[in-house]
Tab-separated table of C-alpha atoms in Angstrom:
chain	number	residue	atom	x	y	z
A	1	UNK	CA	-22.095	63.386	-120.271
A	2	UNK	CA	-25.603	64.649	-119.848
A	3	UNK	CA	-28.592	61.854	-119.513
A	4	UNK	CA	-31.876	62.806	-118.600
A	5	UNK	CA	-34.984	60.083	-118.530
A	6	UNK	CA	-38.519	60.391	-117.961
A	7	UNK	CA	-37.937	63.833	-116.189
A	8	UNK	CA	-41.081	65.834	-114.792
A	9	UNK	CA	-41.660	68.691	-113.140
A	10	UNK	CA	-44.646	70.043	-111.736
A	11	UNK	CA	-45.826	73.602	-109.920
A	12	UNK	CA	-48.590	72.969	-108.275
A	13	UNK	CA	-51.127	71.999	-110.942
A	14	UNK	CA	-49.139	73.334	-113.244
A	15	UNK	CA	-46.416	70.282	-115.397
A	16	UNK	CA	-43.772	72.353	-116.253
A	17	UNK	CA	-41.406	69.402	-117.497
A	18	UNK	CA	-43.290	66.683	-118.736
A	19	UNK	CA	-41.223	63.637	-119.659
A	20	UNK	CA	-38.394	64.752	-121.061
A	21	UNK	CA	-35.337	63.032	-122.278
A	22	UNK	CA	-31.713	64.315	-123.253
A	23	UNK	CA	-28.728	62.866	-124.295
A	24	UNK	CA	-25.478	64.909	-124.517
A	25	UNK	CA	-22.020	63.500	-126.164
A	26	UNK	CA	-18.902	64.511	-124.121
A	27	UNK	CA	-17.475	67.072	-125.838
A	28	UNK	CA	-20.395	68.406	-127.727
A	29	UNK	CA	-22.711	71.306	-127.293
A	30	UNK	CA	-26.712	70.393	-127.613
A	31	UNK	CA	-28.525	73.916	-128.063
A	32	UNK	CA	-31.718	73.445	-126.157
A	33	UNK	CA	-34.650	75.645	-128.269
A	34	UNK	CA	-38.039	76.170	-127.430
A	35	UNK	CA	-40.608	78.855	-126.877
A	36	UNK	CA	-41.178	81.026	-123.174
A	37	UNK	CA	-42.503	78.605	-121.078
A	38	UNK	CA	-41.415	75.495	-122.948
A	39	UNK	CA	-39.166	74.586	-119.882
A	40	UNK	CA	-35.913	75.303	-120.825
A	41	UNK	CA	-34.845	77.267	-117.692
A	42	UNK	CA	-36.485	74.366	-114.993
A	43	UNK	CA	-34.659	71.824	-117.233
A	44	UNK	CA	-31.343	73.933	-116.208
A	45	UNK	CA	-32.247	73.869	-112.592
A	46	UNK	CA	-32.805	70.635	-112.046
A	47	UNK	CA	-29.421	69.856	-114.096
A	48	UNK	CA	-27.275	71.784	-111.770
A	49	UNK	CA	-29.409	70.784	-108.821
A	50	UNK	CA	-31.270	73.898	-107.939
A	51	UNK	CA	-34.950	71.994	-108.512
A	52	UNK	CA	-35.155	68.325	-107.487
A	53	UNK	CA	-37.051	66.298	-109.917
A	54	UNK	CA	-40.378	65.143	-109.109
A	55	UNK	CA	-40.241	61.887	-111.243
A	56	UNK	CA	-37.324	60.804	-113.705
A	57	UNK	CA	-33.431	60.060	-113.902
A	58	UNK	CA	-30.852	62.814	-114.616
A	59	UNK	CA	-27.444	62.349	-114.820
A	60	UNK	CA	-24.354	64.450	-114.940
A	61	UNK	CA	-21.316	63.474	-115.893
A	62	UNK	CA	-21.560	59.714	-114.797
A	63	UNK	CA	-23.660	61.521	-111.269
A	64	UNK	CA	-27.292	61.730	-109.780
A	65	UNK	CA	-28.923	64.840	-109.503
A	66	UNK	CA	-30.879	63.279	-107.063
A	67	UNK	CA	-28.134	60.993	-104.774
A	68	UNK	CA	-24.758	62.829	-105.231
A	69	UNK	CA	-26.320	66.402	-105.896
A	70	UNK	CA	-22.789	67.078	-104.486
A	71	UNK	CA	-20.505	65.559	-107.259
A	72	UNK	CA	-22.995	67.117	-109.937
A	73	UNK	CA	-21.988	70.544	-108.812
A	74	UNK	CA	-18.362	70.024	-108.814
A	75	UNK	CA	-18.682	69.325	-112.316
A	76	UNK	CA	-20.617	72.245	-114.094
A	77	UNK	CA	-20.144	75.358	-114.489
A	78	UNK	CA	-23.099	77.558	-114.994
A	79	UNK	CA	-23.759	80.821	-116.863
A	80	UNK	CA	-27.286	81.787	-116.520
A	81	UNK	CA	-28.830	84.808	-118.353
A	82	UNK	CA	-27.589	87.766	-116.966
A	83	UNK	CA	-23.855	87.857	-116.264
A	84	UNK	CA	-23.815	87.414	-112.272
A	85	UNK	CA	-20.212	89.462	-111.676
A	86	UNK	CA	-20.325	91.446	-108.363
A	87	UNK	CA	-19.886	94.852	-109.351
A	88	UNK	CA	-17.993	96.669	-106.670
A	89	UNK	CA	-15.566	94.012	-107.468
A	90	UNK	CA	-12.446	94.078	-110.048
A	91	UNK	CA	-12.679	91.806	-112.938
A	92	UNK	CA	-9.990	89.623	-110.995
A	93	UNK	CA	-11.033	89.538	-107.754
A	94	UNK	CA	-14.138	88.153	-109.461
A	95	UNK	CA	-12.359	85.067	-110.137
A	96	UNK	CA	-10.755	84.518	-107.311
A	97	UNK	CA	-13.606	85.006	-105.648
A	98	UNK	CA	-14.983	82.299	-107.579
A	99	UNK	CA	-11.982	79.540	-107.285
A	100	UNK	CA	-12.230	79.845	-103.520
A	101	UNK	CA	-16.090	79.170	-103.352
A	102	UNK	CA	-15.082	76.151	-105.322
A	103	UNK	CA	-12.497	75.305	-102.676
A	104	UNK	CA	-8.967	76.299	-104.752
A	105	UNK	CA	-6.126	77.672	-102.304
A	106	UNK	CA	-5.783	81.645	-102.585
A	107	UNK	CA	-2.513	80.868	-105.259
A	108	UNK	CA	-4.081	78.690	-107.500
A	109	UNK	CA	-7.499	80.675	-107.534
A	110	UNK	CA	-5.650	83.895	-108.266
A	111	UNK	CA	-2.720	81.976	-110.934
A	112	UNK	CA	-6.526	80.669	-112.882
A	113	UNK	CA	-7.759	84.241	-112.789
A	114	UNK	CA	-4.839	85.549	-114.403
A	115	UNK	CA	-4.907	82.888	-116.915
A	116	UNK	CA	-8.649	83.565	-117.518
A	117	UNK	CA	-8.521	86.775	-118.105
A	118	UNK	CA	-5.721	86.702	-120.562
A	119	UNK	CA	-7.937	84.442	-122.437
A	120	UNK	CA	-10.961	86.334	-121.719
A	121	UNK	CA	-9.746	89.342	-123.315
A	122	UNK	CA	-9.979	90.979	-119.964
A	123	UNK	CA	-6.459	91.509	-118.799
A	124	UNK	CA	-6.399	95.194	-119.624
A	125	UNK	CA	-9.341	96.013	-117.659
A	126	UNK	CA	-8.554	92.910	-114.813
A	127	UNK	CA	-7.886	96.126	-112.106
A	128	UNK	CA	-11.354	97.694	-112.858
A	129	UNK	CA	-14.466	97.395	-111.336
A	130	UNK	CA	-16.637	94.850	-112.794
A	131	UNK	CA	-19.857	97.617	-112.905
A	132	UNK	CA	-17.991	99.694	-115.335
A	133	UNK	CA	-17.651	96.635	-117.646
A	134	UNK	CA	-19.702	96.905	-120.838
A	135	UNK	CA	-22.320	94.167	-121.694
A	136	UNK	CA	-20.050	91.907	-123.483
A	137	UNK	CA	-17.062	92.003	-121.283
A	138	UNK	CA	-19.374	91.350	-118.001
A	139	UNK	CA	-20.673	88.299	-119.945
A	140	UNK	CA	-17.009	87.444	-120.733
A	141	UNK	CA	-16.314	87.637	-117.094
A	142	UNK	CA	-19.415	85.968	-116.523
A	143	UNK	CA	-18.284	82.790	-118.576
A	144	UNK	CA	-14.875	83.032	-116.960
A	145	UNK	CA	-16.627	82.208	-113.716
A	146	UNK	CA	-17.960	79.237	-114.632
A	147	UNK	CA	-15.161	77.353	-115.759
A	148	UNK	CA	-12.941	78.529	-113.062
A	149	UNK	CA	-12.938	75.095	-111.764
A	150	UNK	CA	-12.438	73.459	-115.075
A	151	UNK	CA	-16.062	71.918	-114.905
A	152	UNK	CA	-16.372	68.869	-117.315
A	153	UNK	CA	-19.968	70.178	-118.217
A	154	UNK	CA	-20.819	74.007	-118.732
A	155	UNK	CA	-24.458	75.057	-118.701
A	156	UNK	CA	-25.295	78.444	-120.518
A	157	UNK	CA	-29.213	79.564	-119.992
A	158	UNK	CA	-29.803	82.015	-122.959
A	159	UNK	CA	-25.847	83.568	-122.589
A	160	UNK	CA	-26.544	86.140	-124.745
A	161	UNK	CA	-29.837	87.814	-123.944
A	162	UNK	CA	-29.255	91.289	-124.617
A	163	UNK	CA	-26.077	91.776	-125.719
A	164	UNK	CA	-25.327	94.088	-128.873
A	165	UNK	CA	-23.595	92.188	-132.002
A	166	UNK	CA	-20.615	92.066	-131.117
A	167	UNK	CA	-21.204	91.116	-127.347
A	168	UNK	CA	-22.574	87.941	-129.243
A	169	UNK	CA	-20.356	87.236	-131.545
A	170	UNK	CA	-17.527	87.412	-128.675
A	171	UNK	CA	-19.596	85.481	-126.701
A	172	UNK	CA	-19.827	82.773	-129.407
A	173	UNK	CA	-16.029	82.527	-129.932
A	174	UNK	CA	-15.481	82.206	-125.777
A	175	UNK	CA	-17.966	79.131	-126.780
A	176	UNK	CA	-15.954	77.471	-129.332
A	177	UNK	CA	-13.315	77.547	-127.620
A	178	UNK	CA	-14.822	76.268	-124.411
A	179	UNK	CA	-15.818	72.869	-126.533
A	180	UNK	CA	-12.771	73.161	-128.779
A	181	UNK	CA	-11.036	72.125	-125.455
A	182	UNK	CA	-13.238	69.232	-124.773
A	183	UNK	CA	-15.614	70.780	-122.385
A	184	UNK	CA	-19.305	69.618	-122.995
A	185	UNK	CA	-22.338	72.254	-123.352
A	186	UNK	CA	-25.403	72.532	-122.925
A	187	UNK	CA	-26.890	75.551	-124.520
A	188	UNK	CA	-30.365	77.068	-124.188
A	189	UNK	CA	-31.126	79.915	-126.627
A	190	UNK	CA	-33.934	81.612	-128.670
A	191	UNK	CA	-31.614	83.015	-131.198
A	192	UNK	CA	-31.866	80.207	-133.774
A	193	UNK	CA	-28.756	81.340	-135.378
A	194	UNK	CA	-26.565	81.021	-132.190
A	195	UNK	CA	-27.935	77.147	-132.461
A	196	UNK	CA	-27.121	76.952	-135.772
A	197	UNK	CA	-23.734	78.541	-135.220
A	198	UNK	CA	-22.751	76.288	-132.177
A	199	UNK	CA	-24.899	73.562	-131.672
A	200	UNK	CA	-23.549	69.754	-132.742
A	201	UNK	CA	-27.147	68.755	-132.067
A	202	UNK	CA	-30.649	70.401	-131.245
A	203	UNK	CA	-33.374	69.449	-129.444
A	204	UNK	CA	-36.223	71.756	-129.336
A	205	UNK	CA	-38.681	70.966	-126.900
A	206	UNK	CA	-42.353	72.443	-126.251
A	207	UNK	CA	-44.652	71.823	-123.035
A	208	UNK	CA	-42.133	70.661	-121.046
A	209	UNK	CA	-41.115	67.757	-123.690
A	210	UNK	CA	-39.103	67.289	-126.395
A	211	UNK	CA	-40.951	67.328	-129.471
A	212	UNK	CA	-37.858	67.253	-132.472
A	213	UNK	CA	-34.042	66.520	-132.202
A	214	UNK	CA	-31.333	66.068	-134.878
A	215	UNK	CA	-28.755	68.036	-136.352
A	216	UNK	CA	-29.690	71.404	-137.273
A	217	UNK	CA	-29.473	70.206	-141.184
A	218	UNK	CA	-31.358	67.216	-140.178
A	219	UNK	CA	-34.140	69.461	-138.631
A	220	UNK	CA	-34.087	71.534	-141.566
A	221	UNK	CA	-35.074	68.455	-144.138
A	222	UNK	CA	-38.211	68.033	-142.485
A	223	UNK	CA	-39.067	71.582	-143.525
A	224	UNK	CA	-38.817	69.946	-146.772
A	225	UNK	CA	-37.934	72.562	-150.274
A	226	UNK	CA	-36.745	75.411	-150.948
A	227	UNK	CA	-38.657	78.328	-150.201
A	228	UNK	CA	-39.120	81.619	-151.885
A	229	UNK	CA	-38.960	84.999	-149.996
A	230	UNK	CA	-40.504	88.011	-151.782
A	231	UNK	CA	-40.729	91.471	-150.782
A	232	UNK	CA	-43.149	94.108	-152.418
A	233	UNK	CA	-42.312	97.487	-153.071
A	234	UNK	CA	-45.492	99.075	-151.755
A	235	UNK	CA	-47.419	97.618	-148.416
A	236	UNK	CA	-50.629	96.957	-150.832
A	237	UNK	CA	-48.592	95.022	-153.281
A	238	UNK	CA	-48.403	92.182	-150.474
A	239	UNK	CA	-51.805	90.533	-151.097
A	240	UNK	CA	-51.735	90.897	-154.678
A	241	UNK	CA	-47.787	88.518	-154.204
A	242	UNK	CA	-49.416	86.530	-151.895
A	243	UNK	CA	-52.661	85.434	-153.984
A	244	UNK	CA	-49.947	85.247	-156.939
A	245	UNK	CA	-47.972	82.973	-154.529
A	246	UNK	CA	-50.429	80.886	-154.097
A	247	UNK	CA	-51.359	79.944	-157.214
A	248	UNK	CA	-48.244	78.296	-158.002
A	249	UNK	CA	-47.090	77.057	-154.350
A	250	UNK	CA	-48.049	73.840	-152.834
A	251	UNK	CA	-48.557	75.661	-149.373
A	252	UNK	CA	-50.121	78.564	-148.330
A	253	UNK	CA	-47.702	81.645	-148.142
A	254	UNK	CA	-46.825	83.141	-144.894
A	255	UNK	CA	-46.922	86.862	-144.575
A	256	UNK	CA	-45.333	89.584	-142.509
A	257	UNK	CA	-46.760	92.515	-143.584
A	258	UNK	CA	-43.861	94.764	-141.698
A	259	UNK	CA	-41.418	93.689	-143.746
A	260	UNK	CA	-43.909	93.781	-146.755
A	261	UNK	CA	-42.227	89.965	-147.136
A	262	UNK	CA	-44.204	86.534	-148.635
A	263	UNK	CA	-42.281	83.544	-148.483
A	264	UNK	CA	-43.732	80.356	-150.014
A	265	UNK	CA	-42.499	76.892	-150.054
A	266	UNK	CA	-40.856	76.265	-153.327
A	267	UNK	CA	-40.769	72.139	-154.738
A	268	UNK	CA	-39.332	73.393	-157.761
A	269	UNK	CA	-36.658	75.733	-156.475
A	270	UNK	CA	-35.721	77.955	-159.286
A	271	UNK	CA	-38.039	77.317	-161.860
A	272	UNK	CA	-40.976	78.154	-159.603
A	273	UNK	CA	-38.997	81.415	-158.510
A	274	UNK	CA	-38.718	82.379	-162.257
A	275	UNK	CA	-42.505	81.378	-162.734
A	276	UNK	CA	-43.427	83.456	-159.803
A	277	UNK	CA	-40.953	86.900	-160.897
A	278	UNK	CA	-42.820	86.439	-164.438
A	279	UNK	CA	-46.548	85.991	-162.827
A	280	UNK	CA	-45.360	89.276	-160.473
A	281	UNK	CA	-44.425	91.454	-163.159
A	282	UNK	CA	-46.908	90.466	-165.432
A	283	UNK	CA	-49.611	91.709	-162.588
A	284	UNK	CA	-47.763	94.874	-162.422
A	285	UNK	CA	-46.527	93.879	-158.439
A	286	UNK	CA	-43.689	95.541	-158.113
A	287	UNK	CA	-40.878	93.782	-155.658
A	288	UNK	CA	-37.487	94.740	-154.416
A	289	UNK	CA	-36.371	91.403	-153.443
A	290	UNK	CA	-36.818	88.072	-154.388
A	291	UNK	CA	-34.790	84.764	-153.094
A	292	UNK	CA	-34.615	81.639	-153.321
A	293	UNK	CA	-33.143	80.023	-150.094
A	294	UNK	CA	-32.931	76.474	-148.136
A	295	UNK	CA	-34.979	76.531	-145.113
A	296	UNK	CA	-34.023	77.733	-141.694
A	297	UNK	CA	-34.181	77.072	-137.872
A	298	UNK	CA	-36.741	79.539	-137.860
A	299	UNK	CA	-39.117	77.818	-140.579
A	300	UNK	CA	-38.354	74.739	-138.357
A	301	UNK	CA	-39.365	76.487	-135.576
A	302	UNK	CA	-42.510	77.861	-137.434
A	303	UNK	CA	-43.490	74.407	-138.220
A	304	UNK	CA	-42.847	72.667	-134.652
A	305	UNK	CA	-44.398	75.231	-132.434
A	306	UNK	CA	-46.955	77.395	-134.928
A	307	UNK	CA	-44.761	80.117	-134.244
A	308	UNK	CA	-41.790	82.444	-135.141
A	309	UNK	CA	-38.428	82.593	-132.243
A	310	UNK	CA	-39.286	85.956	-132.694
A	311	UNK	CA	-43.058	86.370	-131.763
A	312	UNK	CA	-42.123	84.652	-128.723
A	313	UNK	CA	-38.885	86.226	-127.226
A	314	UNK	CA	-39.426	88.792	-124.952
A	315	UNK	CA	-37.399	91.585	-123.678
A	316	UNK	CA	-34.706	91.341	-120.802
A	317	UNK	CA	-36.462	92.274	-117.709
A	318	UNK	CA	-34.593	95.936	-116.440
A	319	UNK	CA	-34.124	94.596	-113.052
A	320	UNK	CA	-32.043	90.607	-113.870
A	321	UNK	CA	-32.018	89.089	-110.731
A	322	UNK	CA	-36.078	89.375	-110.413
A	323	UNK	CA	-35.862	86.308	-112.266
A	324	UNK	CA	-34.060	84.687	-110.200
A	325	UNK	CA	-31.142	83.111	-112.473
A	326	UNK	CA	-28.538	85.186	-111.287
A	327	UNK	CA	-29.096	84.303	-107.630
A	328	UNK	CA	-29.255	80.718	-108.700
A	329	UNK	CA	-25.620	81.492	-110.196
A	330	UNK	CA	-24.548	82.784	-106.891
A	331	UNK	CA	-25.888	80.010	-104.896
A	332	UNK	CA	-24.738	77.035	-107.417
A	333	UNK	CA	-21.079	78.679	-107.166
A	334	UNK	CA	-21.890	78.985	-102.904
């Protein structure tokens, strides 16, 4: 449904894609990971258009981004990172607003509102204005927008930078059942749990090129073992767990002294993590936590990159559309 080859992208001297391929399985959602300025967001632009490619082939459901730009847009839907509602507007007049940009007659724009925002969970509030919404419900509204036209391919840039917990985890069901009804996604994120969660396939991509794909279990294997995560009592304990660690690891130990946390790669898996509880308490390190646990996105992520999702994802700007991705909304729907 998606098929991008040899894809580059440049700013000035600067090669923000670099060439990058993607494959996407109707019906599937590929979560798209990769640090700030890896190239996730250009990637989304030139999918839905708003970039042309400097060198490459990209494809949209069976269309050019380059020689039917057209076609592409009538079949995507795009969410980008900051729910672009218009505020002075009710939650339904929203989407109607939306079916007649995408050429629907006034009765069938306003009978798929209704119907969205029953499954939305918005019909209660469908009379309000959209600024009164809360953070979760505008990104509801948000994703309602985009598939107003019943787009075979939905593009979500990072849908759930800064929502609370439960904006997410609503967020994540609207998801499901977006592909649960055959719609294909593509899904950019930092939160390597929302990949995990949604994602039939991952490719996490760095300088503009894709540097490791699979399944999220599949990524996970080349982490290798088990590890061990240990967290001292008192801040000067961590050294003393971490040289301990060591001894008996095959890798060096990470450490975030914050947390007061070591974690360690662990070949042996519990045998090493009763070694190491021994070693600890036979030091006199005191811990109050120690786990033994399969690896994550985030060791993945460690690995492929040399850094944490975390160290790298920065805070929602206070003003969205400075960025730009909510205008692009706008003008993708125009």
């Amino acid at each position: 449904m998606i098929r991008v080859r040899g894809l580059c992208k440049n700013f000035g001297g600067f090669r923000a894609l670099d060439d990058l391929n993607l494959d996407v399985e109707p019906g599937q959602v590929l979560g798209l990971l990769g640090p700030n300025g890896a190239g996730k967001t250009t990637t989304v632009r030139v999918l839905t258009t708003l970039l042309a490619p400097d060198a490459g082939e990209v494809t949209v459901a069976g269309h050019s981004v380059r020689t039917d730009p057209e076609s592409v847009r009538l079949s995507i839907g795009l969410s980008g990172q900051y729910a672009a509602v218009d505020e002075k507007l009710t939650g339904y007049e929203n989407l109607v607003m939306v079916g007649r940009l995408y050429g629907m007659n006034r009765k069938s724009s306003a009978a798929r509102a209704v119907e969205l925002l029953d499954e939305f969970r918005l019909s209660d509030v469908a009379g309000k204005r959209a600024g009164a919404y809360s953070g979760g419900m505008r990104r509801r509204l948000d994703l309602a927008g985009a598939i107003v036209a019943r787009p075979e391919v939905v593009v979500l840039d990072e849908p759930t930078t800064g929502l609370d917990p439960r904006g997410r985890l609503d967020t994540w069901a609207v998801i499901s059942s977006l592909v649960g009804a055959g719609t294909t996604v593509l899904l950019t994120t930092q939160y390597l749990e929302e990949a995990d969660q949604l994602a039939d396939n991952i490719a996490v991509i760095d300088s503009g090129r894709v540097i490791a794909e699979g399944t999220a279990d599949e990524l996970k294997s080349r982490v290798g073992s088990e590890r061990i995560d240990v967290v001292a009592a008192q801040s000067e304990g961590v050294d003393r767990a971490a040289a301990i660690l060591a001894r008996i690891a095959s890798g060096a130990p990470e450490i975030d002294r914050s947390a007061r946390k070591v974690s360690v790669a662990a070949p042996d898996g519990h045998h090493m993590l009763v070694r190491a509880l021994g070693e600890l308490e036979h030091e006199g390190v005191q811990v109050v936590e120690a786990t033994l646990r399969r690896p994550t996105l985030d060791d993945v992520f460690l690995q492929l990159t040399g850094q944490r999702a975390q160290e790298q994802a920065a805070p929602a700007p206070s003003n969205a559309t400075a960025t730009g991705t909510s205008q692009d909304h706008e003008v993708l729907k125009a």
